Amino acid sequence: MDREKALGIVESKIKGPRFQHTLGVVETAIKLAEKYGADKEQAEIAAIFHDYAKLMPISELKNFLIAAQEDERLLLYHPELWHGPAAAYILKKEFAIENEDILNAIRFHTTGRANMSLLEKIIYLADYIEPGRNFPGVVETRKLAKIDLDQAVYKAISNTISFLVEKKAAIYPDTFEAYNFFILNKN
Ligand code: DGI
Ligand code: FE
Ligand code: FE
Ligand code: FE
């Protein structure tokens, strides 16, 4: 699918600030792909669609997770975690996007997971550091992104976990496993 068509599909679904965020993720993901040697077109498509399902009603998201035979634990956690897996399912079913790495980058963009692929890391990080973001720690993470991809992704994940602990939110196992993977494999 080409860029313009993909952007049109997404814009009709998520207008306004959420679409501006998506454009920021696209720009950032392409830069990271260039820097770290990932496929730029794959990064672009994954970034364009990553939040495609963000504004869907929870009941609809839930039906997509069931249809996709997604990990049932997701349903026990916050619905914020559902839009990535739902978007991956819809892309495959409705838009015939078959590339598993693109689908997984979208699927895991909120939680991360252990042993993420290069493309998964790029989308996770681009979502965190795109120019419109202003979380505490984002400036530091942007600096790291220019030097070391793994350190930057680790920083984004550990910031997210601290943020979740602070607001007493449940932490999904994939989020912890992403964090642990970087700690255990640090050299
Ligand atoms: O969709 P976006 O807002 O662009 O970003 P996102 O898909 O990365 O979602 C970010 C939100 O998800 C953020 O508020 C933190 C939250 N999140 C990430 N991992 C977990 C989580 N929330 C819970 N409850 N548990 C997690 O493990
Ligand atoms: Fe998202
Ligand atoms: Fe994110
Ligand atoms: Fe996003």
Short mmCIF file of C-alpha atoms and ligand atoms in Angstrom, two decimals:
data_model
loop_
_atom_site.label_atom_id
_atom_site.label_comp_id
_atom_site.label_asym_id
_atom_site.label_seq_id
_atom_site.Cartn_x
_atom_site.Cartn_y
_atom_site.Cartn_z
CA MET A 1 0.00 0.00 0.00
CA ASP A 2 1.39 3.45 -0.80
CA ARG A 3 1.86 6.24 1.71
CA GLU A 4 -0.95 8.50 0.49
CA LYS A 5 -3.55 5.75 0.45
CA ALA A 6 -2.52 4.54 3.91
CA LEU A 7 -2.60 8.07 5.35
CA GLY A 8 -6.06 8.63 3.85
CA ILE A 9 -7.41 5.47 5.46
CA VAL A 10 -5.97 6.42 8.85
CA GLU A 11 -6.99 10.08 8.71
CA SER A 12 -10.62 9.15 8.10
CA LYS A 13 -10.47 7.03 11.26
CA ILE A 14 -8.46 9.24 13.63
CA LYS A 15 -8.77 12.92 12.77
CA GLY A 16 -7.33 15.79 14.81
CA PRO A 17 -4.54 15.58 17.40
CA ARG A 18 -4.30 11.80 17.17
CA PHE A 19 -3.58 12.09 13.44
CA GLN A 20 -0.96 14.79 14.12
CA HIS A 21 0.68 12.38 16.58
CA THR A 22 0.66 9.70 13.87
CA LEU A 23 2.42 12.06 11.42
CA GLY A 24 5.05 12.70 14.10
CA VAL A 25 5.56 8.95 14.59
CA VAL A 26 5.89 8.47 10.80
CA GLU A 27 8.56 11.16 10.48
CA THR A 28 10.45 9.85 13.52
CA ALA A 29 10.20 6.18 12.50
CA ILE A 30 11.60 6.94 9.03
CA LYS A 31 14.56 8.79 10.57
CA LEU A 32 15.24 5.94 13.01
CA ALA A 33 14.98 3.39 10.17
CA GLU A 34 17.56 5.35 8.18
CA LYS A 35 19.88 5.64 11.14
CA TYR A 36 19.64 2.04 12.34
CA GLY A 37 19.34 0.28 8.98
CA ALA A 38 15.72 -0.86 8.98
CA ASP A 39 13.45 -0.96 5.93
CA LYS A 40 12.07 2.59 5.59
CA GLU A 41 8.90 1.58 3.78
CA GLN A 42 8.04 -1.00 6.44
CA ALA A 43 8.71 1.55 9.18
CA GLU A 44 6.49 4.06 7.37
CA ILE A 45 3.53 1.68 6.97
CA ALA A 46 3.77 0.41 10.56
CA ALA A 47 3.94 3.99 11.88
CA ILE A 48 1.01 5.16 9.77
CA PHE A 49 -1.26 2.38 11.05
CA HIS A 50 0.01 1.94 14.62
CA ASP A 51 -2.87 3.89 16.25
CA TYR A 52 -5.51 3.05 13.62
CA ALA A 53 -7.77 1.47 16.27
CA LYS A 54 -7.05 4.01 19.04
CA LEU A 55 -10.48 5.66 18.97
CA MET A 56 -12.61 2.55 18.52
CA PRO A 57 -15.17 1.74 21.21
CA ILE A 58 -13.89 -0.71 23.82
CA SER A 59 -16.62 -3.22 22.96
CA GLU A 60 -15.47 -3.26 19.33
CA LEU A 61 -11.81 -3.65 20.31
CA LYS A 62 -12.74 -6.53 22.55
CA ASN A 63 -14.49 -8.32 19.67
CA PHE A 64 -11.39 -7.93 17.49
CA LEU A 65 -9.18 -9.44 20.21
CA ILE A 66 -11.50 -12.40 20.52
CA ALA A 67 -11.65 -12.85 16.73
CA ALA A 68 -7.85 -12.62 16.57
CA GLN A 69 -7.53 -15.26 19.34
CA GLU A 70 -5.26 -12.81 21.10
CA ASP A 71 -3.71 -13.58 24.47
CA GLU A 72 -6.70 -13.69 26.84
CA ARG A 73 -4.76 -11.95 29.59
CA LEU A 74 -5.12 -8.72 27.61
CA LEU A 75 -8.82 -8.63 28.51
CA LEU A 76 -7.93 -8.57 32.21
CA TYR A 77 -5.74 -5.47 31.78
CA HIS A 78 -6.42 -1.90 30.80
CA PRO A 79 -8.26 -1.40 27.46
CA GLU A 80 -5.47 1.04 26.49
CA LEU A 81 -3.52 -2.12 25.66
CA TRP A 82 -6.06 -3.33 23.10
CA HIS A 83 -5.72 -0.91 20.19
CA GLY A 84 -2.36 -2.25 18.93
CA PRO A 85 -3.40 -5.91 18.72
CA ALA A 86 -6.78 -4.89 17.24
CA ALA A 87 -5.11 -2.74 14.57
CA ALA A 88 -2.75 -5.59 13.61
CA TYR A 89 -5.72 -7.92 13.18
CA ILE A 90 -7.72 -5.41 11.11
CA LEU A 91 -4.75 -4.65 8.87
CA LYS A 92 -4.28 -8.27 8.03
CA LYS A 93 -7.98 -9.01 7.52
CA GLU A 94 -9.20 -5.85 5.85
CA PHE A 95 -6.15 -4.33 4.21
CA ALA A 96 -4.24 -7.50 3.30
CA ILE A 97 -1.04 -6.44 5.04
CA GLU A 98 0.74 -9.75 5.57
CA ASN A 99 4.24 -8.79 6.68
CA GLU A 100 4.54 -10.27 10.18
CA ASP A 101 7.22 -7.83 11.29
CA ILE A 102 5.00 -4.85 10.38
CA LEU A 103 2.02 -6.50 12.09
CA ASN A 104 4.05 -7.27 15.24
CA ALA A 105 5.48 -3.74 15.40
CA ILE A 106 1.88 -2.48 15.51
CA ARG A 107 0.69 -5.24 17.82
CA PHE A 108 3.36 -4.64 20.45
CA HIS A 109 3.75 -0.87 20.12
CA THR A 110 2.14 -0.10 23.51
CA THR A 111 3.72 -2.79 25.71
CA GLY A 112 6.87 -3.83 23.90
CA ARG A 113 7.93 -7.42 24.56
CA ALA A 114 11.06 -9.50 25.13
CA ASN A 115 13.45 -9.76 22.19
CA MET A 116 11.86 -7.09 20.01
CA SER A 117 12.84 -6.94 16.34
CA LEU A 118 14.58 -3.86 14.94
CA LEU A 119 11.29 -2.65 13.44
CA GLU A 120 9.41 -3.25 16.71
CA LYS A 121 11.97 -1.18 18.61
CA ILE A 122 11.78 1.63 16.05
CA ILE A 123 7.99 1.89 16.23
CA TYR A 124 7.95 1.62 20.04
CA LEU A 125 10.54 4.37 20.33
CA ALA A 126 9.11 6.63 17.60
CA ASP A 127 5.75 6.49 19.39
CA TYR A 128 7.46 7.62 22.58
CA ILE A 129 9.73 10.39 21.25
CA GLU A 130 7.84 11.92 18.29
CA PRO A 131 8.07 15.74 18.37
CA GLY A 132 4.57 16.21 19.84
CA ARG A 133 5.35 14.22 23.02
CA ASN A 134 6.31 15.93 26.24
CA PHE A 135 6.49 13.18 28.88
CA PRO A 136 9.02 13.63 31.71
CA GLY A 137 12.22 12.05 30.43
CA VAL A 138 11.43 12.42 26.74
CA VAL A 139 14.27 14.87 26.08
CA GLU A 140 16.77 12.41 27.53
CA THR A 141 15.24 9.56 25.53
CA ARG A 142 15.47 11.62 22.30
CA LYS A 143 19.17 12.19 22.99
CA LEU A 144 19.75 8.48 23.55
CA ALA A 145 17.87 7.71 20.32
CA LYS A 146 20.61 9.53 18.40
CA ILE A 147 23.32 7.36 20.00
CA ASP A 148 22.04 3.91 20.91
CA LEU A 149 18.71 2.36 19.91
CA ASP A 150 18.62 -0.26 22.68
CA GLN A 151 19.44 2.23 25.41
CA ALA A 152 16.74 4.56 24.13
CA VAL A 153 14.10 1.82 24.01
CA TYR A 154 15.16 0.66 27.47
CA LYS A 155 14.78 4.21 28.78
CA ALA A 156 11.31 4.57 27.23
CA ILE A 157 10.20 1.26 28.74
CA SER A 158 11.59 1.98 32.19
CA ASN A 159 10.05 5.48 32.17
CA THR A 160 6.71 3.92 31.25
CA ILE A 161 6.96 1.37 34.07
CA SER A 162 7.83 4.11 36.59
CA PHE A 163 4.87 6.14 35.34
CA LEU A 164 2.55 3.14 35.71
CA VAL A 165 3.82 2.37 39.23
CA GLU A 166 3.32 6.03 40.15
CA LYS A 167 -0.32 5.93 39.13
CA LYS A 168 -0.83 2.45 40.61
CA ALA A 169 -1.71 0.92 37.24
CA ALA A 170 -1.31 -2.79 36.51
CA ILE A 171 1.72 -3.61 34.39
CA TYR A 172 1.19 -6.08 31.59
CA PRO A 173 3.65 -9.03 31.54
CA ASP A 174 5.00 -8.10 28.08
CA THR A 175 5.94 -4.66 29.43
CA PHE A 176 7.96 -6.25 32.25
CA GLU A 177 9.46 -8.81 29.91
CA ALA A 178 10.59 -6.04 27.57
CA TYR A 179 12.27 -4.30 30.50
CA ASN A 180 13.85 -7.50 31.86
CA PHE A 181 15.17 -8.43 28.43
CA PHE A 182 17.21 -5.23 28.22
CA ILE A 183 18.54 -5.66 31.77
CA LEU A 184 19.46 -9.32 31.31
CA ASN A 185 21.09 -8.79 27.92
CA LYS A 186 22.96 -5.58 28.65
CA ASN A 187 26.66 -5.89 27.87
O1 DGI B 1 -1.47 5.20 21.68
P1 DGI B 1 -0.47 6.21 22.18
O2 DGI B 1 -1.04 7.15 23.20
O3 DGI B 1 0.23 6.92 21.09
O4 DGI B 1 0.67 5.40 22.95
P2 DGI B 1 0.68 3.90 23.45
O5 DGI B 1 -0.05 3.00 22.54
O6 DGI B 1 2.12 3.59 23.70
O7 DGI B 1 -0.11 3.95 24.81
C1 DGI B 1 0.49 4.56 25.87
C2 DGI B 1 -0.26 4.28 27.15
O8 DGI B 1 -0.27 2.90 27.45
C3 DGI B 1 0.45 5.00 28.25
O9 DGI B 1 -0.52 5.73 28.99
C4 DGI B 1 1.04 3.90 29.07
C5 DGI B 1 0.14 2.75 28.77
N1 DGI B 1 0.78 1.45 28.99
C6 DGI B 1 1.92 0.96 28.45
N2 DGI B 1 2.23 -0.24 28.97
C7 DGI B 1 1.24 -0.51 29.87
C8 DGI B 1 0.32 0.56 29.87
N3 DGI B 1 -0.78 0.62 30.65
C9 DGI B 1 -0.99 -0.41 31.50
N4 DGI B 1 -2.05 -0.37 32.29
N5 DGI B 1 -0.14 -1.48 31.56
C10 DGI B 1 0.97 -1.59 30.76
O10 DGI B 1 1.72 -2.58 30.84
FE FE B 2 -0.88 3.53 20.59
FE FE B 3 4.02 3.96 23.24
FE FE B 4 0.87 6.25 19.16
#
